[in-house]
């Protein structure tokens, strides 16, 4: 299990595939290799304390495949939008699971026959939807604007590197981030580039992954590969402030990894973020002033409820922290080394997926395991998506499951 190696022109850059990608090979490789811990076995006598109904399942292409990205669907107006790295894009009724439309991009070969061995479009960043605009980025450096009603193309823009995190749409702008540390602002109607921010320095060694962008109050917030929380002006990409989440200290290059690969959360005027080999922090949004911080290492997104922040650390232990000061509330290590997704809060429960295709519900009050369902036998890497009383989960092969708490 070696790190993925990519070249950027004359410069050789090494992207360390996140551990969750590595242990996804659990089904076909032994865990006897040094420094790779076997997943904690699931309790065979587990008795759920809440019933979960699998409402429907569907699939979109081959999902993220072996790309290492964390594809998950987007939701708008009762519809889920999902994409795959083999060129599939689909709209799915969020209630019934019925496919409303599906598009496949294939290379046109002889006499118009499609080449089934490869796709024109390698979707990887997104999708994201606002109104009737669907936006998705690709592994080969493109941003596509698409009609959300029928999947027809609107515009295409070219960037310098992979787009492996979800773009953001705000008003007349689409904001996209590339793997080389740049952020771009595009006109949402035409795809014309309005601005570019290129001041980030991406370390030579970095986890493969970028957290999704967040836009609020005319500001773009994101976590950098160098362990920073950064705020940019939405209208022109000018940097407003940055705050350190991880210092990148250590004896080895691995020890100095300090990526912020999860999403940034905003409640009121307070931002919450966490970094690999770094800290969980609360920051005042307008000024960038730190409010509190505590050590916590993660490469997944966090989630927040009324009084607590939930996260999964780099050993896949699920934690809950007091939102007002970061004090420990509880820790659950029953799923340790199962390389969990980031947590998603659904009512009184926290939902996570694991490397063997299981979905777990934990009680928000004390972290006790409450329910377990299996979507598939493939790893789940993307944070579950909660909409109302439903949670949607996608595995690496593009299988999507919709679940609801309640009687079967």
Steps between C-alpha positions, in 0.01 A plus 500: 500500500710786368426871487368626171762686300416774252713744301418865438726618215864488608399484863441167663227508759405210723139475613460262790175310454299531818500197726136450430589434136775261594302283733216490251700213353417296808297253299796386294805571717625386836527740794828345610704782349679723747311803632165396350255399769219251431149640536328435831257209449134586525319353796305193388254529787418865426137589568378827348316744723335681209356363178635615167321457168689475174262697277672439167830441322622611160838538331684746279776364278801362681506773763837632612669169414870498581542877463521563876240779486194516723203535269162552662168621358363854519137580584263770376120521470436133571766373259841340558775562245787253478806452281772241438857504375401286201292780353152440640276777629148442632204659673310277744168561672604528865178343631457202269851442367373512140750628243358817343774541240843356435783611274808308394801661336693258284772555244355486150678231301456364149163579340379658823538186708601586853827374641388305806850490644519865592286804565535851365417652838661380824265654756660536841422839658142535610237505382353823637161644406323833545171574326523350153882505487697183566880533524758224510880485464721231347827315547631649175454864601158607378199667659163432340182699537199280429124546485370331815160437341617267224880464515565704185831691485520875554867592519849363554807658660858373516725515808858391569447193718256240630176612661428246773288700742154641459478849346279766658229706331408843634297751303666561165824321591624141505805443719721198434818372661774301327745250639793737441365746760328751272146631535303638207192715468287443187195676365213262577318582174791470256788326677728797429783534751460802729792452737764256619666466840843335473679592822478160668818294523416131479751281689694241301340230713127524557197284563297451184185696557354848531215607723194661343484877475257700711360841404319730744451875535708580191797292619649170377637279781719193447770289663839483329744213451741695720275490805341845468142623520475769232238767427475667156274769363238342280491777240871513416687223685699737723624336821341645812671292766641158582526301821730205575334168586815286481865605520650220291761406760660159544810293437392352168311618192209279603496655848491847342189436292249767600214498249155642564307250286160533665235765457484824696181552703330828588248557779402858560826686461723215624700275269607147596775303329752224566828381347704184464777501764347822626217647701127542515439874517225757530566828322310829486389520137517876435845552653672161487572528873535158669244436775628165620696199379589150610715219356307278259632329187261412219490480120120498478227761545346581836136578578329713762169497687352747746752437775763259366757445227550147367814371332684182405870501581777341294455169686128503415382564853182708513514801733257760630621838630328785675435768239572788734847401613607173340485287815457125455144373526552138394711270285397173331777262388278204405563586132873568534704442183187450292604818313176682545355784300446836656193501728159641408243597762146366451277606790624324812751287308838528331537302175829367357596253227796260507745313278281187473186678384328518839308806617493564875271714716634624837303682767597866525455496878760238593642356175346157549445298181130505416458338157694344213415437135711380209482691175744274314834326542691800365662780700303814581730804499270800460322659794131399507255763381212584736185661359203527736435155647700319231869418470662417166821296482720426197773235472808514276325305222218750467234312694273741686273403789222702663417428865237621744463439872180317588308175465567271208 
